[in-house]
XYZ file of N, CA, C and O in Angstrom:
332
model
N 85.139 77.934 79.202
C 86.668 77.946 79.287
C 86.664 76.491 78.862
O 86.168 75.341 79.643
N 87.859 76.105 78.471
C 88.177 74.983 77.916
C 89.261 74.149 79.120
O 90.108 74.767 79.502
N 88.542 73.309 79.647
C 89.426 72.592 80.866
C 90.039 71.980 81.054
O 91.037 71.281 81.257
N 90.503 71.720 79.541
C 91.545 70.951 79.087
C 92.795 71.211 79.033
O 94.129 70.434 79.623
N 92.923 73.097 79.248
C 94.176 73.330 78.846
C 94.529 73.552 80.276
O 94.088 74.157 81.364
N 95.787 73.641 80.511
C 96.784 73.771 81.726
C 97.621 75.280 81.831
O 98.218 75.495 80.503
N 97.480 76.118 82.584
C 98.187 77.493 82.810
C 99.157 77.441 83.700
O 98.391 77.508 84.704
N 100.135 77.677 83.436
C 101.497 78.135 84.472
C 100.319 79.391 84.994
O 100.053 80.515 84.608
N 100.769 79.190 86.673
C 100.408 80.125 87.488
C 101.042 81.594 87.034
O 100.551 83.123 87.091
N 102.339 81.500 86.696
C 103.147 82.739 86.425
C 102.578 83.237 85.130
O 102.852 84.682 84.618
N 102.312 82.625 84.013
C 101.631 82.785 82.608
C 100.278 83.729 82.877
O 100.193 84.857 82.710
N 99.886 83.047 83.869
C 98.210 83.864 84.457
C 98.500 85.025 85.188
O 97.836 86.499 84.664
N 99.734 84.909 86.157
C 100.086 86.735 86.224
C 100.772 87.512 85.460
O 100.412 88.975 85.811
N 101.429 87.037 84.354
C 101.450 88.117 83.095
C 100.732 88.601 82.349
O 100.327 89.736 81.917
N 99.444 87.483 82.289
C 98.167 88.039 81.776
C 97.602 88.861 82.378
O 96.869 90.065 81.965
N 97.348 89.029 83.844
C 96.888 89.542 84.269
C 97.528 90.687 84.641
O 96.564 92.034 84.173
N 98.940 91.508 84.177
C 99.491 92.444 84.870
C 98.947 92.976 83.255
O 99.171 93.972 82.760
N 99.232 92.277 82.027
C 98.934 92.569 80.263
C 97.551 93.230 80.424
O 97.448 94.287 80.154
N 96.497 92.678 81.345
C 95.114 93.150 81.359
C 94.747 94.275 82.118
O 93.901 94.997 81.727
N 95.716 94.707 83.113
C 95.121 95.651 84.210
C 95.236 96.918 83.147
O 96.279 97.056 82.900
N 94.514 97.653 83.677
C 94.355 99.146 82.729
C 93.844 98.748 81.025
O 93.634 99.832 80.566
N 93.838 97.829 80.845
C 93.602 97.635 79.250
C 91.522 97.723 79.125
O 90.769 97.516 79.757
N 91.367 98.445 77.838
C 89.776 98.612 78.046
C 89.610 97.524 76.467
O 89.238 98.379 75.392
N 89.259 96.402 76.871
C 89.061 95.308 75.849
C 88.579 94.155 76.628
O 88.073 94.631 78.007
N 88.436 93.064 76.303
C 87.852 92.018 76.861
C 88.312 91.289 77.435
O 88.438 90.301 78.182
N 89.703 91.700 77.435
C 90.903 91.128 78.640
C 90.846 90.916 79.728
O 90.749 89.829 80.257
N 90.343 92.078 80.226
C 90.153 91.838 81.995
C 89.309 91.175 82.367
O 89.514 90.374 83.192
N 87.851 91.045 81.682
C 86.846 89.885 82.097
C 87.703 88.474 81.545
O 87.708 87.515 82.661
N 87.959 88.160 80.626
C 88.608 86.947 80.725
C 89.722 86.597 81.418
O 89.845 85.223 81.945
N 90.401 87.353 81.924
C 91.905 87.166 82.623
C 91.484 86.624 84.322
O 91.383 85.736 84.959
N 89.948 87.970 84.692
C 89.836 87.778 85.839
C 88.796 86.186 86.207
O 89.112 85.873 87.185
N 87.924 85.914 84.941
C 87.249 84.835 85.171
C 88.030 83.557 85.313
O 87.764 82.525 86.103
N 89.260 83.762 84.699
C 90.331 82.641 84.453
C 91.326 82.367 85.787
O 91.332 81.725 86.522
N 91.635 83.703 86.596
C 91.814 83.887 88.218
C 90.952 82.988 88.971
O 91.177 81.842 89.947
N 89.557 83.324 88.805
C 88.458 82.619 89.608
C 88.465 81.269 89.271
O 88.226 80.445 90.455
N 88.613 80.775 88.168
C 88.461 79.555 88.001
C 89.418 78.591 88.607
O 89.419 77.668 88.862
N 90.798 79.311 88.672
C 92.124 78.674 89.477
C 92.303 78.943 90.598
O 93.337 79.002 91.127
N 91.448 79.733 91.321
C 91.721 80.358 92.740
C 92.009 79.173 93.717
O 92.867 79.373 94.580
N 91.652 77.726 93.465
C 92.397 76.783 94.414
C 93.602 76.710 94.407
O 93.978 75.894 94.968
N 94.185 77.074 92.860
C 95.464 76.503 92.716
C 96.359 77.536 92.940
O 97.438 77.644 93.090
N 96.021 78.568 93.713
C 96.630 80.105 94.016
C 97.033 79.793 95.174
O 96.560 79.758 95.803
N 98.100 80.025 95.857
C 98.834 80.511 97.063
C 97.981 81.808 97.513
O 97.766 82.574 97.099
N 98.507 81.528 98.503
C 97.551 83.022 99.366
C 98.715 84.242 99.081
O 98.422 85.234 98.649
N 99.944 83.997 98.952
C 100.941 85.095 98.496
C 100.707 85.250 97.200
O 100.602 86.565 96.857
N 100.527 84.304 96.104
C 99.696 84.987 94.853
C 98.295 85.633 94.886
O 98.677 86.814 94.057
N 97.493 85.527 95.369
C 96.346 86.230 95.847
C 96.436 87.794 96.319
O 96.049 88.467 95.772
N 97.737 87.684 97.245
C 97.865 89.088 97.769
C 98.778 89.883 97.047
O 98.398 90.918 96.924
N 99.385 88.943 96.306
C 100.473 89.621 94.486
C 99.152 90.349 93.711
O 99.188 91.613 93.502
N 98.303 90.178 93.324
C 96.925 90.371 92.661
C 96.185 91.386 93.287
O 96.034 92.449 92.934
N 96.046 91.359 94.680
C 95.219 92.328 95.359
C 96.220 93.442 95.111
O 95.842 95.154 95.317
N 97.609 93.222 95.755
C 98.825 94.847 95.844
C 98.499 95.318 94.768
O 98.502 96.559 93.982
N 98.386 94.317 93.349
C 98.927 95.087 91.871
C 97.282 96.018 91.352
O 97.808 96.905 90.974
N 96.342 95.632 92.162
C 95.161 96.046 91.759
C 95.090 97.540 92.494
O 94.583 98.413 91.995
N 95.859 97.112 93.813
C 95.537 98.382 94.842
C 96.312 99.212 94.512
O 96.049 100.907 94.647
N 97.361 99.040 93.659
C 98.726 100.211 93.405
C 98.580 100.382 91.858
O 98.943 101.700 91.328
N 97.126 100.101 91.088
C 97.057 100.580 89.567
C 96.767 101.818 89.846
O 95.882 102.607 90.855
N 96.923 102.531 88.761
C 97.076 104.098 88.715
C 95.596 104.344 87.387
O 95.580 105.611 87.349
N 95.676 103.530 86.597
C 94.639 103.484 85.702
C 93.848 102.654 85.219
O 94.723 101.386 84.768
N 92.827 102.135 85.957
C 91.790 100.817 85.264
C 91.474 101.085 83.954
O 90.794 99.784 83.736
N 91.351 101.972 83.317
C 90.436 102.217 82.013
C 89.430 103.088 82.059
O 89.768 104.061 83.194
N 88.553 102.531 81.648
C 87.170 103.435 82.003
C 86.562 102.705 83.409
O 87.240 102.210 83.995
N 85.852 103.867 83.440
C 84.660 103.746 84.963
C 84.611 102.266 85.021
O 84.636 101.762 86.228
N 84.130 101.767 84.208
C 83.403 100.395 84.351
C 84.662 99.599 84.466
O 84.047 98.504 85.093
N 85.560 99.662 83.778
C 86.872 98.825 83.988
C 86.932 98.981 85.693
O 87.442 97.696 86.286
N 87.447 100.062 86.044
C 87.576 100.211 87.570
C 86.868 99.330 88.474
O 87.214 98.927 89.496
N 85.406 99.358 88.210
C 84.155 99.001 88.737
C 85.025 97.204 88.821
O 84.738 96.776 90.081
N 85.153 96.772 87.670
C 85.424 95.525 87.803
C 86.577 95.245 88.365
O 86.370 94.110 89.023
N 87.809 95.670 88.178
C 88.860 95.376 88.856
C 88.622 95.635 90.473
O 89.229 95.135 90.991
N 88.057 96.662 90.571
C 87.779 96.759 92.095
C 86.862 95.616 92.892
O 86.901 95.302 94.026
N 86.071 95.386 92.163
C 85.089 94.219 92.613
C 85.962 92.745 92.788
O 86.076 92.029 93.577
N 86.801 92.846 91.542
C 87.763 91.248 90.967
C 88.604 91.546 92.750
O 88.597 90.533 93.752
N 89.151 92.264 93.374
C 89.937 92.765 94.154
C 89.308 92.553 95.494
O 89.699 91.728 96.419
N 87.908 92.876 95.563
C 87.214 92.415 97.080
C 86.871 90.704 96.641
O 87.010 90.340 98.071
N 86.550 90.636 95.667
C 86.460 88.698 95.515
C 87.817 88.152 96.166
O 88.136 87.334 96.960
N 89.225 88.347 95.924
C 90.196 88.488 96.535
C 90.176 88.464 97.685
O 90.820 87.102 98.794
N 90.099 89.624 97.980
C 90.384 89.796 99.919
C 88.966 88.712 100.413
O 89.734 88.521 101.497
N 88.172 88.658 99.940
C 86.939 87.225 100.602
C 87.438 86.081 100.495
O 87.623 85.046 101.697
N 88.263 85.816 99.618
C 88.943 84.533 99.648
C 90.139 84.378 100.509
O 90.252 83.125 101.089
N 90.649 85.574 100.438
C 92.161 85.265 101.804
C 91.113 85.174 103.118
O 91.616 84.119 104.212
N 90.131 86.038 103.236
C 89.435 85.514 104.673
C 88.800 84.353 104.821
O 88.799 83.587 105.757
N 88.270 83.356 103.821
C 87.565 82.179 103.681
C 88.676 81.398 104.345
O 88.697 80.643 104.699
N 90.123 81.771 103.715
C 91.624 80.710 103.849
C 91.920 80.652 105.551
O 92.337 79.964 106.048
N 91.476 82.118 105.906
C 91.821 82.118 107.583
C 91.596 81.241 108.483
O 90.090 80.559 108.472
């Protein structure tokens, strides 16, 4: 990942919503970028990501579902750390 780029947190969330349910490399790329920027996201932002994953009705393929649920667990753990 190129650390020289600055991405607005709203753009990151839009990309996340686009990637959720896609059967491509987009989900992995977006999850990696959110993780790389986790310290710049608010608790509310993280809760929004968790809610979107939890409410998703189509994750893509089974392996995509596994990835998204693992990402959700990562975010939930981040919230626990912040407490």
